[in-house]
mmCIF file with all atom_site columns, C-alpha atoms in Angstrom:
data_model
loop_
_atom_site.group_PDB
_atom_site.id
_atom_site.type_symbol
_atom_site.label_atom_id
_atom_site.label_alt_id
_atom_site.label_comp_id
_atom_site.label_asym_id
_atom_site.label_entity_id
_atom_site.label_seq_id
_atom_site.pdbx_PDB_ins_code
_atom_site.Cartn_x
_atom_site.Cartn_y
_atom_site.Cartn_z
_atom_site.occupancy
_atom_site.B_iso_or_equiv
_atom_site.pdbx_formal_charge
_atom_site.auth_seq_id
_atom_site.auth_comp_id
_atom_site.auth_asym_id
_atom_site.auth_atom_id
_atom_site.pdbx_PDB_model_num
ATOM 1   C CA . UNK A 1 1   ? 71.389 47.937 -43.398 1.00 0.00 ? 1   UNK A CA 1
ATOM 2   C CA . UNK A 1 2   ? 69.214 44.826 -42.819 1.00 0.00 ? 2   UNK A CA 1
ATOM 3   C CA . UNK A 1 3   ? 66.686 46.421 -40.577 1.00 0.00 ? 3   UNK A CA 1
ATOM 4   C CA . UNK A 1 4   ? 65.539 48.624 -43.084 1.00 0.00 ? 4   UNK A CA 1
ATOM 5   C CA . UNK A 1 5   ? 65.270 46.192 -45.759 1.00 0.00 ? 5   UNK A CA 1
ATOM 6   C CA . UNK A 1 6   ? 62.936 43.896 -43.391 1.00 0.00 ? 6   UNK A CA 1
ATOM 7   C CA . UNK A 1 7   ? 61.075 46.929 -43.043 1.00 0.00 ? 7   UNK A CA 1
ATOM 8   C CA . UNK A 1 8   ? 60.332 47.697 -46.140 1.00 0.00 ? 8   UNK A CA 1
ATOM 9   C CA . UNK A 1 9   ? 59.078 43.424 -46.970 1.00 0.00 ? 9   UNK A CA 1
ATOM 10  C CA . UNK A 1 10  ? 56.924 43.429 -43.536 1.00 0.00 ? 10  UNK A CA 1
ATOM 11  C CA . UNK A 1 11  ? 55.906 46.567 -44.819 1.00 0.00 ? 11  UNK A CA 1
ATOM 12  C CA . UNK A 1 12  ? 54.621 45.437 -48.063 1.00 0.00 ? 12  UNK A CA 1
ATOM 13  C CA . UNK A 1 13  ? 53.476 42.679 -46.718 1.00 0.00 ? 13  UNK A CA 1
ATOM 14  C CA . UNK A 1 14  ? 51.208 44.209 -44.054 1.00 0.00 ? 14  UNK A CA 1
ATOM 15  C CA . UNK A 1 15  ? 49.083 46.462 -47.413 1.00 0.00 ? 15  UNK A CA 1
ATOM 16  C CA . UNK A 1 16  ? 48.881 42.663 -49.132 1.00 0.00 ? 16  UNK A CA 1
ATOM 17  C CA . UNK A 1 17  ? 47.466 40.928 -45.788 1.00 0.00 ? 17  UNK A CA 1
ATOM 18  C CA . UNK A 1 18  ? 45.080 44.062 -45.515 1.00 0.00 ? 18  UNK A CA 1
ATOM 19  C CA . UNK A 1 19  ? 44.022 43.618 -48.784 1.00 0.00 ? 19  UNK A CA 1
ATOM 20  C CA . UNK A 1 20  ? 43.318 39.834 -48.773 1.00 0.00 ? 20  UNK A CA 1
ATOM 21  C CA . UNK A 1 21  ? 42.319 39.353 -45.409 1.00 0.00 ? 21  UNK A CA 1
ATOM 22  C CA . UNK A 1 22  ? 39.539 40.479 -42.657 1.00 0.00 ? 22  UNK A CA 1
ATOM 23  C CA . UNK A 1 23  ? 39.031 43.847 -40.968 1.00 0.00 ? 23  UNK A CA 1
ATOM 24  C CA . UNK A 1 24  ? 40.508 41.480 -37.131 1.00 0.00 ? 24  UNK A CA 1
ATOM 25  C CA . UNK A 1 25  ? 43.196 39.873 -39.316 1.00 0.00 ? 25  UNK A CA 1
ATOM 26  C CA . UNK A 1 26  ? 44.374 42.533 -40.544 1.00 0.00 ? 26  UNK A CA 1
ATOM 27  C CA . UNK A 1 27  ? 44.440 44.294 -37.212 1.00 0.00 ? 27  UNK A CA 1
ATOM 28  C CA . UNK A 1 28  ? 45.881 41.000 -35.242 1.00 0.00 ? 28  UNK A CA 1
ATOM 29  C CA . UNK A 1 29  ? 48.684 41.416 -38.522 1.00 0.00 ? 29  UNK A CA 1
ATOM 30  C CA . UNK A 1 30  ? 49.424 45.034 -37.965 1.00 0.00 ? 30  UNK A CA 1
ATOM 31  C CA . UNK A 1 31  ? 49.460 44.387 -34.003 1.00 0.00 ? 31  UNK A CA 1
ATOM 32  C CA . UNK A 1 32  ? 51.966 41.804 -34.677 1.00 0.00 ? 32  UNK A CA 1
ATOM 33  C CA . UNK A 1 33  ? 54.562 43.123 -37.085 1.00 0.00 ? 33  UNK A CA 1
ATOM 34  C CA . UNK A 1 34  ? 54.531 45.458 -34.064 1.00 0.00 ? 34  UNK A CA 1
ATOM 35  C CA . UNK A 1 35  ? 55.573 42.806 -31.409 1.00 0.00 ? 35  UNK A CA 1
ATOM 36  C CA . UNK A 1 36  ? 58.815 42.835 -34.110 1.00 0.00 ? 36  UNK A CA 1
ATOM 37  C CA . UNK A 1 37  ? 62.773 42.231 -32.378 1.00 0.00 ? 37  UNK A CA 1
ATOM 38  C CA . UNK A 1 38  ? 60.652 41.260 -28.771 1.00 0.00 ? 38  UNK A CA 1
ATOM 39  C CA . UNK A 1 39  ? 63.510 39.298 -27.784 1.00 0.00 ? 39  UNK A CA 1
ATOM 40  C CA . UNK A 1 40  ? 62.546 35.159 -27.592 1.00 0.00 ? 40  UNK A CA 1
ATOM 41  C CA . UNK A 1 41  ? 62.482 33.718 -24.061 1.00 0.00 ? 41  UNK A CA 1
ATOM 42  C CA . UNK A 1 42  ? 61.995 31.169 -22.883 1.00 0.00 ? 42  UNK A CA 1
ATOM 43  C CA . UNK A 1 43  ? 57.815 30.595 -21.049 1.00 0.00 ? 43  UNK A CA 1
ATOM 44  C CA . UNK A 1 44  ? 57.911 34.495 -21.944 1.00 0.00 ? 44  UNK A CA 1
ATOM 45  C CA . UNK A 1 45  ? 54.478 36.028 -22.752 1.00 0.00 ? 45  UNK A CA 1
ATOM 46  C CA . UNK A 1 46  ? 54.149 39.831 -22.619 1.00 0.00 ? 46  UNK A CA 1
ATOM 47  C CA . UNK A 1 47  ? 56.263 42.046 -24.716 1.00 0.00 ? 47  UNK A CA 1
ATOM 48  C CA . UNK A 1 48  ? 58.399 43.818 -21.605 1.00 0.00 ? 48  UNK A CA 1
ATOM 49  C CA . UNK A 1 49  ? 59.831 40.448 -20.442 1.00 0.00 ? 49  UNK A CA 1
ATOM 50  C CA . UNK A 1 50  ? 60.012 38.628 -24.074 1.00 0.00 ? 50  UNK A CA 1
ATOM 51  C CA . UNK A 1 51  ? 57.955 35.618 -25.660 1.00 0.00 ? 51  UNK A CA 1
ATOM 52  C CA . UNK A 1 52  ? 58.515 31.520 -26.540 1.00 0.00 ? 52  UNK A CA 1
ATOM 53  C CA . UNK A 1 53  ? 56.008 30.560 -29.939 1.00 0.00 ? 53  UNK A CA 1
ATOM 54  C CA . UNK A 1 54  ? 53.535 29.881 -27.776 1.00 0.00 ? 54  UNK A CA 1
ATOM 55  C CA . UNK A 1 55  ? 53.222 33.371 -25.152 1.00 0.00 ? 55  UNK A CA 1
ATOM 56  C CA . UNK A 1 56  ? 53.864 35.530 -28.708 1.00 0.00 ? 56  UNK A CA 1
ATOM 57  C CA . UNK A 1 57  ? 50.631 33.430 -30.172 1.00 0.00 ? 57  UNK A CA 1
ATOM 58  C CA . UNK A 1 58  ? 48.505 33.191 -26.743 1.00 0.00 ? 58  UNK A CA 1
ATOM 59  C CA . UNK A 1 59  ? 49.669 37.529 -26.096 1.00 0.00 ? 59  UNK A CA 1
ATOM 60  C CA . UNK A 1 60  ? 48.388 38.116 -29.902 1.00 0.00 ? 60  UNK A CA 1
ATOM 61  C CA . UNK A 1 61  ? 45.475 36.415 -30.024 1.00 0.00 ? 61  UNK A CA 1
ATOM 62  C CA . UNK A 1 62  ? 44.404 37.820 -26.280 1.00 0.00 ? 62  UNK A CA 1
ATOM 63  C CA . UNK A 1 63  ? 45.502 41.481 -27.033 1.00 0.00 ? 63  UNK A CA 1
ATOM 64  C CA . UNK A 1 64  ? 43.775 41.799 -30.502 1.00 0.00 ? 64  UNK A CA 1
ATOM 65  C CA . UNK A 1 65  ? 40.564 39.746 -30.212 1.00 0.00 ? 65  UNK A CA 1
ATOM 66  C CA . UNK A 1 66  ? 40.383 39.622 -26.646 1.00 0.00 ? 66  UNK A CA 1
ATOM 67  C CA . UNK A 1 67  ? 40.648 35.084 -27.153 1.00 0.00 ? 67  UNK A CA 1
ATOM 68  C CA . UNK A 1 68  ? 42.521 33.470 -24.363 1.00 0.00 ? 68  UNK A CA 1
ATOM 69  C CA . UNK A 1 69  ? 43.997 30.644 -26.101 1.00 0.00 ? 69  UNK A CA 1
ATOM 70  C CA . UNK A 1 70  ? 45.914 27.507 -24.114 1.00 0.00 ? 70  UNK A CA 1
ATOM 71  C CA . UNK A 1 71  ? 49.707 27.948 -23.614 1.00 0.00 ? 71  UNK A CA 1
ATOM 72  C CA . UNK A 1 72  ? 51.188 25.527 -24.923 1.00 0.00 ? 72  UNK A CA 1
ATOM 73  C CA . UNK A 1 73  ? 51.384 25.050 -28.624 1.00 0.00 ? 73  UNK A CA 1
ATOM 74  C CA . UNK A 1 74  ? 49.927 21.312 -28.060 1.00 0.00 ? 74  UNK A CA 1
ATOM 75  C CA . UNK A 1 75  ? 47.608 22.451 -26.322 1.00 0.00 ? 75  UNK A CA 1
ATOM 76  C CA . UNK A 1 76  ? 46.665 25.326 -29.597 1.00 0.00 ? 76  UNK A CA 1
ATOM 77  C CA . UNK A 1 77  ? 46.537 22.800 -31.850 1.00 0.00 ? 77  UNK A CA 1
ATOM 78  C CA . UNK A 1 78  ? 44.198 20.746 -29.827 1.00 0.00 ? 78  UNK A CA 1
ATOM 79  C CA . UNK A 1 79  ? 41.753 23.329 -29.330 1.00 0.00 ? 79  UNK A CA 1
ATOM 80  C CA . UNK A 1 80  ? 41.664 24.931 -32.452 1.00 0.00 ? 80  UNK A CA 1
ATOM 81  C CA . UNK A 1 81  ? 40.115 23.424 -35.664 1.00 0.00 ? 81  UNK A CA 1
ATOM 82  C CA . UNK A 1 82  ? 42.111 21.752 -38.849 1.00 0.00 ? 82  UNK A CA 1
ATOM 83  C CA . UNK A 1 83  ? 42.285 22.864 -41.554 1.00 0.00 ? 83  UNK A CA 1
ATOM 84  C CA . UNK A 1 84  ? 44.136 22.242 -45.139 1.00 0.00 ? 84  UNK A CA 1
ATOM 85  C CA . UNK A 1 85  ? 47.318 23.801 -46.358 1.00 0.00 ? 85  UNK A CA 1
ATOM 86  C CA . UNK A 1 86  ? 46.009 25.717 -49.171 1.00 0.00 ? 86  UNK A CA 1
ATOM 87  C CA . UNK A 1 87  ? 43.373 27.521 -46.799 1.00 0.00 ? 87  UNK A CA 1
ATOM 88  C CA . UNK A 1 88  ? 44.943 29.564 -44.456 1.00 0.00 ? 88  UNK A CA 1
ATOM 89  C CA . UNK A 1 89  ? 44.366 32.554 -44.322 1.00 0.00 ? 89  UNK A CA 1
ATOM 90  C CA . UNK A 1 90  ? 45.721 36.323 -42.278 1.00 0.00 ? 90  UNK A CA 1
ATOM 91  C CA . UNK A 1 91  ? 45.739 35.377 -38.684 1.00 0.00 ? 91  UNK A CA 1
ATOM 92  C CA . UNK A 1 92  ? 45.680 31.215 -38.889 1.00 0.00 ? 92  UNK A CA 1
ATOM 93  C CA . UNK A 1 93  ? 47.805 29.493 -36.371 1.00 0.00 ? 93  UNK A CA 1
ATOM 94  C CA . UNK A 1 94  ? 50.553 27.381 -38.837 1.00 0.00 ? 94  UNK A CA 1
ATOM 95  C CA . UNK A 1 95  ? 52.374 24.129 -37.137 1.00 0.00 ? 95  UNK A CA 1
ATOM 96  C CA . UNK A 1 96  ? 55.596 22.885 -37.158 1.00 0.00 ? 96  UNK A CA 1
ATOM 97  C CA . UNK A 1 97  ? 57.815 19.720 -35.268 1.00 0.00 ? 97  UNK A CA 1
ATOM 98  C CA . UNK A 1 98  ? 60.757 21.350 -34.123 1.00 0.00 ? 98  UNK A CA 1
ATOM 99  C CA . UNK A 1 99  ? 61.518 19.207 -31.078 1.00 0.00 ? 99  UNK A CA 1
ATOM 100 C CA . UNK A 1 100 ? 61.214 15.873 -32.456 1.00 0.00 ? 100 UNK A CA 1
ATOM 101 C CA . UNK A 1 101 ? 57.621 16.231 -31.317 1.00 0.00 ? 101 UNK A CA 1
ATOM 102 C CA . UNK A 1 102 ? 54.108 17.155 -32.973 1.00 0.00 ? 102 UNK A CA 1
ATOM 103 C CA . UNK A 1 103 ? 53.019 20.236 -32.724 1.00 0.00 ? 103 UNK A CA 1
ATOM 104 C CA . UNK A 1 104 ? 56.319 21.511 -30.817 1.00 0.00 ? 104 UNK A CA 1
ATOM 105 C CA . UNK A 1 105 ? 56.065 25.988 -32.277 1.00 0.00 ? 105 UNK A CA 1
ATOM 106 C CA . UNK A 1 106 ? 53.544 27.399 -33.105 1.00 0.00 ? 106 UNK A CA 1
ATOM 107 C CA . UNK A 1 107 ? 53.278 30.935 -34.945 1.00 0.00 ? 107 UNK A CA 1
ATOM 108 C CA . UNK A 1 108 ? 51.013 33.514 -36.843 1.00 0.00 ? 108 UNK A CA 1
ATOM 109 C CA . UNK A 1 109 ? 50.638 33.023 -40.321 1.00 0.00 ? 109 UNK A CA 1
ATOM 110 C CA . UNK A 1 110 ? 50.369 36.614 -42.625 1.00 0.00 ? 110 UNK A CA 1
ATOM 111 C CA . UNK A 1 111 ? 49.294 35.142 -45.711 1.00 0.00 ? 111 UNK A CA 1
ATOM 112 C CA . UNK A 1 112 ? 51.989 34.997 -48.783 1.00 0.00 ? 112 UNK A CA 1
ATOM 113 C CA . UNK A 1 113 ? 53.739 32.275 -47.341 1.00 0.00 ? 113 UNK A CA 1
ATOM 114 C CA . UNK A 1 114 ? 54.738 33.721 -44.451 1.00 0.00 ? 114 UNK A CA 1
ATOM 115 C CA . UNK A 1 115 ? 54.335 34.086 -40.578 1.00 0.00 ? 115 UNK A CA 1
ATOM 116 C CA . UNK A 1 116 ? 55.444 35.560 -37.881 1.00 0.00 ? 116 UNK A CA 1
ATOM 117 C CA . UNK A 1 117 ? 57.027 33.761 -34.521 1.00 0.00 ? 117 UNK A CA 1
ATOM 118 C CA . UNK A 1 118 ? 59.298 33.570 -31.228 1.00 0.00 ? 118 UNK A CA 1
ATOM 119 C CA . UNK A 1 119 ? 61.786 31.060 -32.808 1.00 0.00 ? 119 UNK A CA 1
ATOM 120 C CA . UNK A 1 120 ? 64.184 30.648 -30.751 1.00 0.00 ? 120 UNK A CA 1
ATOM 121 C CA . UNK A 1 121 ? 66.783 31.240 -27.722 1.00 0.00 ? 121 UNK A CA 1
ATOM 122 C CA . UNK A 1 122 ? 69.113 34.225 -28.798 1.00 0.00 ? 122 UNK A CA 1
ATOM 123 C CA . UNK A 1 123 ? 66.489 35.108 -31.148 1.00 0.00 ? 123 UNK A CA 1
ATOM 124 C CA . UNK A 1 124 ? 63.911 38.040 -31.756 1.00 0.00 ? 124 UNK A CA 1
ATOM 125 C CA . UNK A 1 125 ? 60.260 37.856 -33.001 1.00 0.00 ? 125 UNK A CA 1
ATOM 126 C CA . UNK A 1 126 ? 60.116 38.367 -35.894 1.00 0.00 ? 126 UNK A CA 1
ATOM 127 C CA . UNK A 1 127 ? 58.590 36.643 -39.604 1.00 0.00 ? 127 UNK A CA 1
ATOM 128 C CA . UNK A 1 128 ? 59.721 33.196 -41.695 1.00 0.00 ? 128 UNK A CA 1
ATOM 129 C CA . UNK A 1 129 ? 58.697 31.977 -44.873 1.00 0.00 ? 129 UNK A CA 1
ATOM 130 C CA . UNK A 1 130 ? 57.370 29.009 -44.612 1.00 0.00 ? 130 UNK A CA 1
ATOM 131 C CA . UNK A 1 131 ? 58.965 27.735 -48.142 1.00 0.00 ? 131 UNK A CA 1
ATOM 132 C CA . UNK A 1 132 ? 61.885 27.170 -46.535 1.00 0.00 ? 132 UNK A CA 1
ATOM 133 C CA . UNK A 1 133 ? 63.063 24.142 -46.633 1.00 0.00 ? 133 UNK A CA 1
ATOM 134 C CA . UNK A 1 134 ? 63.750 23.488 -42.666 1.00 0.00 ? 134 UNK A CA 1
ATOM 135 C CA . UNK A 1 135 ? 59.986 24.759 -41.736 1.00 0.00 ? 135 UNK A CA 1
ATOM 136 C CA . UNK A 1 136 ? 58.729 23.118 -45.724 1.00 0.00 ? 136 UNK A CA 1
ATOM 137 C CA . UNK A 1 137 ? 60.086 19.687 -43.027 1.00 0.00 ? 137 UNK A CA 1
ATOM 138 C CA . UNK A 1 138 ? 59.007 20.670 -40.459 1.00 0.00 ? 138 UNK A CA 1
ATOM 139 C CA . UNK A 1 139 ? 55.630 21.471 -40.937 1.00 0.00 ? 139 UNK A CA 1
ATOM 140 C CA . UNK A 1 140 ? 53.109 20.076 -38.592 1.00 0.00 ? 140 UNK A CA 1
ATOM 141 C CA . UNK A 1 141 ? 49.755 21.644 -39.930 1.00 0.00 ? 141 UNK A CA 1
ATOM 142 C CA . UNK A 1 142 ? 47.542 24.352 -40.080 1.00 0.00 ? 142 UNK A CA 1
ATOM 143 C CA . UNK A 1 143 ? 44.808 25.720 -37.197 1.00 0.00 ? 143 UNK A CA 1
ATOM 144 C CA . UNK A 1 144 ? 42.429 28.250 -37.634 1.00 0.00 ? 144 UNK A CA 1
ATOM 145 C CA . UNK A 1 145 ? 40.954 29.870 -33.990 1.00 0.00 ? 145 UNK A CA 1
ATOM 146 C CA . UNK A 1 146 ? 37.180 29.446 -34.012 1.00 0.00 ? 146 UNK A CA 1
ATOM 147 C CA . UNK A 1 147 ? 35.783 32.556 -33.762 1.00 0.00 ? 147 UNK A CA 1
ATOM 148 C CA . UNK A 1 148 ? 34.314 33.971 -30.458 1.00 0.00 ? 148 UNK A CA 1
ATOM 149 C CA . UNK A 1 149 ? 30.500 35.317 -30.409 1.00 0.00 ? 149 UNK A CA 1
ATOM 150 C CA . UNK A 1 150 ? 29.978 36.171 -27.273 1.00 0.00 ? 150 UNK A CA 1
ATOM 151 C CA . UNK A 1 151 ? 33.341 38.133 -27.353 1.00 0.00 ? 151 UNK A CA 1
ATOM 152 C CA . UNK A 1 152 ? 32.942 42.316 -27.470 1.00 0.00 ? 152 UNK A CA 1
ATOM 153 C CA . UNK A 1 153 ? 36.108 42.496 -28.934 1.00 0.00 ? 153 UNK A CA 1
ATOM 154 C CA . UNK A 1 154 ? 35.035 40.633 -32.027 1.00 0.00 ? 154 UNK A CA 1
ATOM 155 C CA . UNK A 1 155 ? 31.617 42.028 -32.722 1.00 0.00 ? 155 UNK A CA 1
ATOM 156 C CA . UNK A 1 156 ? 30.677 44.612 -35.517 1.00 0.00 ? 156 UNK A CA 1
ATOM 157 C CA . UNK A 1 157 ? 30.990 48.113 -34.134 1.00 0.00 ? 157 UNK A CA 1
ATOM 158 C CA . UNK A 1 158 ? 29.066 49.606 -36.578 1.00 0.00 ? 158 UNK A CA 1
#
């Protein structure tokens, strides 16, 4: 069963992320993993109806940390802080040129060179490896979402 192997791989990935990431990022990645298998839907922005790439990222940030990002991938790129690929941490955004224009696809970095995203029509939310030739060739850059300190979900609850 291919699904069993994927679940095992994702579980291992999640354990690794939890060891390296902040609690907030680990929680976000865990929530993202819970959305694996949700179908792609152009313009989609909910778990019940499906996601496109930017709708998935927007939903994930809103649900996990209470931060509302712009709707389109290109606008998400403009609204976030540029970082080097070597600085990527779980929860950061990764952008790709998949439609002959910059920042036409977005996903969330989960660690170990992998990202989770809503890929395209006929597919569902899944994890891909950025080192794969397809993604490597189309990589546009990495961004970090600035933490909104006014948001109660971002405060430490000690």
